[in-house]
XYZ file of C-alpha atoms in Angstrom:
403
model
C 25.929 107.072 55.153
C 26.339 104.118 57.497
C 29.536 103.143 55.708
C 30.812 106.710 55.965
C 29.985 106.769 59.673
C 31.842 103.504 60.116
C 34.878 104.871 58.273
C 34.828 107.975 60.481
C 34.645 105.746 63.562
C 37.496 103.620 62.213
C 39.620 106.692 61.595
C 38.733 107.934 65.069
C 39.889 104.614 66.504
C 43.121 104.942 64.529
C 43.783 108.240 66.293
C 44.624 106.316 69.470
C 47.913 105.420 67.805
C 48.347 109.083 66.989
C 47.741 109.972 70.656
C 50.436 107.500 71.654
C 52.673 109.084 69.013
C 51.992 112.497 70.555
C 52.867 111.140 73.999
C 56.032 109.615 72.579
C 56.892 112.951 70.974
C 56.546 114.576 74.386
C 58.846 111.946 75.848
C 61.301 112.521 72.996
C 61.215 116.273 73.659
C 61.956 115.646 77.349
C 64.733 113.234 76.428
C 66.100 115.701 73.885
C 66.039 118.481 76.494
C 67.874 116.181 78.917
C 70.482 115.458 76.244
C 70.899 119.201 75.693
C 71.288 119.741 79.455
C 73.879 116.953 79.635
C 75.660 118.432 76.631
C 75.823 121.864 78.274
C 77.093 120.312 81.509
C 79.680 118.247 79.650
C 80.674 121.280 77.634
C 81.293 123.231 80.850
C 83.349 120.338 82.228
C 85.202 119.941 78.935
C 85.994 123.656 78.678
C 87.209 123.736 82.274
C 89.394 120.668 81.694
C 90.640 122.095 78.400
C 91.516 125.419 80.037
C 93.401 123.596 82.808
C 95.178 121.295 80.359
C 96.127 124.275 78.181
C 98.272 125.501 81.092
C 99.698 122.027 81.804
C 102.971 122.418 79.900
C 103.643 125.744 81.609
C 102.658 124.350 85.021
C 104.771 121.231 84.616
C 107.759 123.184 83.300
C 107.498 125.575 86.250
C 107.364 122.725 88.772
C 110.244 120.896 87.097
C 112.262 124.104 87.127
C 111.591 124.465 90.858
C 112.548 120.807 91.420
C 115.786 121.263 89.469
C 116.522 124.438 91.436
C 115.905 122.558 94.711
C 118.144 119.708 93.537
C 120.852 122.178 92.612
C 120.401 123.817 96.023
C 120.794 120.387 97.658
C 124.072 119.845 95.809
C 125.174 123.389 96.618
C 124.326 122.900 100.301
C 126.419 119.717 100.358
C 129.316 121.522 98.726
C 129.014 124.500 101.051
C 128.748 122.135 104.015
C 132.061 120.575 102.929
C 133.602 124.046 102.551
C 132.327 125.311 105.880
C 134.198 122.817 108.062
C 137.731 123.671 106.869
C 136.815 127.353 106.746
C 135.635 127.208 110.354
C 138.769 125.272 111.316
C 140.878 127.913 109.569
C 138.972 130.660 111.368
C 139.517 128.872 114.691
C 143.202 128.498 113.840
C 143.351 132.195 112.932
C 141.831 133.126 116.255
C 144.352 130.846 118.006
C 147.065 132.410 115.855
C 146.045 135.828 117.073
C 145.856 134.577 120.634
C 149.214 132.819 120.379
C 150.732 135.915 118.805
C 149.654 137.883 121.854
C 150.844 135.090 124.140
C 154.166 135.037 122.291
C 154.652 138.745 122.895
C 153.764 138.255 126.556
C 156.133 135.286 126.744
C 158.924 137.268 125.088
C 158.391 140.084 127.542
C 158.395 137.485 130.333
C 161.637 135.941 129.038
C 163.205 139.354 128.778
C 162.094 140.244 132.276
C 163.245 136.897 133.652
C 166.557 137.230 131.843
C 167.091 140.696 133.276
C 166.078 139.432 136.682
C 168.386 136.430 136.385
C 171.278 138.658 135.299
C 170.562 141.029 138.169
C 170.391 138.126 140.630
C 173.615 136.678 139.249
C 175.383 140.010 139.469
C 174.129 140.440 143.007
C 175.304 136.945 143.944
C 178.731 137.483 142.371
C 179.038 140.803 144.118
C 178.186 139.248 147.448
C 180.547 136.395 146.749
C 183.334 138.786 146.008
C 182.574 140.714 149.198
C 182.536 137.503 151.163
C 185.866 136.448 149.680
C 187.198 139.775 150.650
C 185.939 139.339 154.227
C 186.715 135.643 154.573
C 189.727 136.377 156.988
C 187.371 137.914 159.498
C 185.198 134.808 159.264
C 188.235 132.580 159.831
C 189.442 134.766 162.707
C 186.094 134.476 164.341
C 186.783 130.784 164.753
C 190.392 131.163 166.143
C 191.024 130.163 169.709
C 194.175 130.394 171.763
C 196.699 127.546 171.316
C 194.535 126.204 168.444
C 196.255 126.095 165.030
C 195.039 128.513 162.347
C 193.173 126.822 159.547
C 195.132 128.944 157.087
C 198.695 129.206 158.449
C 198.695 126.601 161.226
C 200.049 129.009 163.817
C 198.885 128.520 167.337
C 199.376 132.146 168.237
C 197.004 134.777 166.932
C 198.457 138.090 167.698
C 196.270 140.204 165.319
C 193.163 138.394 164.119
C 191.049 140.207 161.430
C 187.921 141.953 162.513
C 184.571 142.034 160.584
C 183.895 145.276 158.915
C 180.501 146.971 158.541
C 178.388 145.310 155.747
C 180.254 142.087 156.067
C 178.786 139.323 153.821
C 178.593 136.055 155.532
C 178.111 132.620 154.038
C 174.327 132.577 154.619
C 173.915 135.846 152.803
C 175.981 134.554 149.898
C 173.988 131.340 149.767
C 170.708 133.285 149.820
C 171.936 135.348 146.848
C 173.005 132.140 145.083
C 169.564 130.630 145.693
C 167.897 133.776 144.379
C 170.187 133.636 141.362
C 169.361 129.966 140.719
C 165.628 130.647 141.162
C 165.846 133.505 138.670
C 167.667 131.218 136.243
C 164.935 128.613 136.671
C 162.301 131.260 136.030
C 164.178 132.383 132.920
C 164.463 128.807 131.713
C 160.765 128.219 132.323
C 159.904 131.464 130.547
C 162.052 130.453 127.573
C 160.414 127.006 127.559
C 156.949 128.547 127.613
C 158.032 130.954 124.881
C 159.095 127.964 122.803
C 155.787 126.223 123.388
C 153.822 129.316 122.472
C 155.980 129.830 119.374
C 155.359 126.256 118.280
C 151.611 126.694 118.801
C 151.759 130.008 116.901
C 153.623 128.350 114.065
C 151.097 125.508 113.899
C 148.135 127.897 113.970
C 149.788 130.133 111.374
C 150.481 127.126 109.159
C 146.757 126.233 109.223
C 145.296 129.749 109.151
C 147.872 131.407 106.895
C 148.372 135.118 106.898
C 144.757 136.024 106.105
C 143.341 138.409 108.701
C 140.917 136.872 111.159
C 138.196 139.393 110.315
C 138.369 138.451 106.651
C 138.181 134.753 107.538
C 135.240 135.470 109.842
C 133.473 137.282 106.995
C 134.145 134.351 104.680
C 132.793 131.867 107.228
C 129.727 134.057 107.805
C 129.129 134.302 104.043
C 129.533 130.529 103.692
C 127.074 130.064 106.546
C 124.592 132.441 104.937
C 124.923 130.714 101.566
C 124.669 127.316 103.236
C 121.478 128.236 105.106
C 120.006 129.791 101.953
C 120.867 126.638 99.993
C 119.279 124.480 102.701
C 116.118 126.600 102.607
C 116.007 126.316 98.828
C 116.692 122.581 99.033
C 113.889 122.122 101.578
C 111.404 122.794 98.761
C 112.448 119.623 96.929
C 110.009 117.287 98.670
C 106.992 119.681 98.685
C 107.486 120.627 95.038
C 107.975 116.970 94.076
C 104.705 116.167 95.846
C 103.056 119.119 94.114
C 104.244 117.801 90.740
C 102.936 114.324 91.609
C 99.534 115.771 92.526
C 99.552 117.904 89.383
C 100.282 114.823 87.260
C 97.400 113.018 88.944
C 95.178 116.029 88.262
C 96.370 116.043 84.658
C 95.431 112.372 84.298
C 92.058 113.019 85.946
C 91.214 115.981 83.730
C 92.410 114.149 80.623
C 90.118 111.281 81.544
C 87.250 113.736 82.136
C 87.860 115.281 78.717
C 87.962 111.866 77.030
C 84.832 110.667 78.825
C 83.037 113.889 77.852
C 84.046 113.297 74.222
C 82.753 109.709 74.390
C 79.482 110.891 75.920
C 79.208 113.593 73.253
C 79.651 111.007 70.505
C 77.090 108.742 72.168
C 74.662 111.651 72.465
C 75.133 112.477 68.796
C 74.158 108.941 67.848
C 71.238 108.946 70.264
C 70.154 112.415 69.087
C 70.139 111.222 65.475
C 68.051 108.226 66.498
C 65.631 110.449 68.407
C 65.445 112.901 65.511
C 64.634 110.109 63.059
C 61.974 108.753 65.391
C 60.560 112.247 65.895
C 60.462 112.862 62.132
C 58.649 109.560 61.628
C 56.167 110.332 64.392
C 55.608 113.861 63.126
C 54.893 112.436 59.655
C 52.450 109.969 61.151
C 50.819 112.738 63.160
C 50.644 115.037 60.154
C 48.819 112.310 58.266
C 46.556 111.608 61.223
C 45.750 115.284 61.832
C 44.979 116.030 58.230
C 44.058 119.686 58.020
C 43.345 119.913 61.765
C 45.674 121.720 64.125
C 46.098 118.718 66.425
C 45.107 115.106 66.954
C 42.589 116.208 69.567
C 41.080 118.669 67.091
C 40.984 115.948 64.426
C 39.364 113.550 66.920
C 36.765 116.146 67.830
C 36.147 116.749 64.151
C 35.724 113.028 63.493
C 33.477 112.665 66.517
C 31.284 115.465 65.199
C 31.369 113.965 61.706
C 30.508 110.472 62.983
C 27.672 111.915 65.043
C 26.378 113.838 62.038
C 26.673 110.803 59.784
C 24.917 108.678 62.358
C 22.158 111.233 62.689
C 21.964 111.528 58.894
C 21.788 107.768 58.492
C 19.015 107.626 61.053
C 17.246 110.454 59.210
C 17.656 108.655 55.879
C 16.327 105.435 57.343
C 13.447 107.373 58.866
C 12.815 109.118 55.522
C 12.958 105.867 53.630
C 10.577 104.264 56.102
C 8.289 107.269 55.844
C 8.442 107.248 52.041
C 7.676 103.558 51.982
C 4.781 104.033 54.335
C 3.622 106.949 52.194
C 3.883 104.833 49.076
C 1.977 102.034 50.703
C -0.609 104.507 51.914
C -0.883 106.048 48.469
C -1.383 102.585 46.988
C -3.999 101.716 49.550
C -5.577 105.139 49.079
C -5.678 104.741 45.295
C -7.100 101.271 45.621
C -9.698 102.442 48.096
C -10.536 105.453 45.943
C -10.846 103.224 42.893
C -13.072 100.792 44.754
C -15.052 103.745 45.976
C -15.624 104.893 42.435
C -13.140 107.790 42.339
C -10.668 108.212 39.565
C -7.888 109.523 41.859
C -7.264 109.736 45.547
C -7.330 113.494 45.260
C -10.838 113.283 43.958
C -11.712 111.047 46.834
C -9.966 113.339 49.258
C -11.704 116.339 48.008
C -14.900 114.507 48.570
C -14.017 113.322 52.071
C -11.519 115.705 53.693
C -12.386 119.047 55.137
C -9.965 121.959 55.195
C -8.530 121.151 58.612
C -7.688 117.576 57.761
C -6.216 118.657 54.500
C -3.935 121.205 56.150
C -2.739 118.577 58.638
C -1.759 116.201 55.887
C -0.014 118.992 54.030
C 1.906 119.908 57.201
C 3.093 116.366 57.626
C 4.186 116.155 54.017
C 6.088 119.428 54.301
C 7.864 118.111 57.417
C 8.943 114.953 55.621
C 10.236 117.000 52.723
C 12.206 119.354 55.074
C 13.727 116.373 56.846
C 14.749 114.853 53.530
C 16.361 118.169 52.460
C 18.353 118.330 55.742
C 19.651 114.801 55.254
C 20.658 115.548 51.720
C 22.510 118.733 52.925
C 24.511 116.665 55.442
C 25.355 114.128 52.758
C 26.565 116.934 50.534
C 29.185 118.153 53.125
C 32.898 117.570 52.033
C 33.821 115.636 55.213
C 30.762 113.391 54.840
C 31.501 112.822 51.192
C 35.181 112.057 51.989
C 34.164 109.690 54.769
C 31.761 107.951 52.406
C 34.703 107.149 50.131
C 36.547 105.172 52.853
C 36.098 101.489 53.629
C 33.751 100.186 56.309
C 34.872 100.511 59.970
C 34.647 98.058 62.846
C 32.598 100.040 65.325
C 33.225 97.577 68.136
C 37.015 97.937 67.778
C 36.962 101.722 67.482
C 37.981 103.550 70.687
C 36.920 107.134 71.080
C 39.145 108.980 73.581
């Protein structure tokens, strides 16, 4: 019984390792739960990165298409800018052409008017000159004096000098008409010169503008301007879209790195999970062995504590029974010897001679008690746990720790 109690105590002390195994299993469960949480978080990150990366080719193609369109717009704006300048010059020339055409008509009308005026002035001058020639005798007679020779005939006598008629044209009037005629000629000459200048300008403007109507040229310039401004607006997206592509490429690199890092962490977790699972399986095997048929280590410890206590009590009872039996044997020997010396064949014969009923009942009571105690001890020893504990080796009670 003592050996069985020691083995129970030894097994109870061995349960401390099982308790540590249980604690480690709890830690492994926490660690495993943390790995699962990390895996779910990484899976969310990985799925998000994968979803973004799945659209990368489309996103990049779209941005590159926009960049190419902006580059084409830049080229188109440059070409339209080159086309606009001559078109605007041609439109300006056309407007000058129209203006010079109107000026030419005005100049022609001016030349015609000046020519008519000059002809009228010349005719008037010639008419006055002819009238003056016709009345020149009266002018000469106006200067004749007596005894003075005539400027025409040299005669000193002037019996019938000519008299001025009504409307006589004198030299001043003729000279005024001549001056008016010369002024009209100058005006005609100036008008013809200006007509020539305007015609030259019209020819130059027509040579540059051509025969295309000004309205059509204005529409063409307006359309070029509209296309040019549209091309410039389209080209203005080149820098923003290029920056957007650069940022998208950086985001692509970042998400690719995130996906790769998540894959590395997943692989690392798989290795760590396998290690934890192996350790858990080992600990669970150790715990299963330590628990035996009990539900838990604590239940097994309680069972062993009860068993050790029972074995200890049984051992004490056995020792007490053995001591009692030995004392009884010694007493029986002394009683037999005393009875023999007293002349009785047996102690019972001596007892019957000496003991009264009360003393006899007391002795019988004590004997019955010893026998009941012995039966209880034997019942404990017959229990399966006690018998199993009795089969184990001796335990070191001092080293056993009961939690």
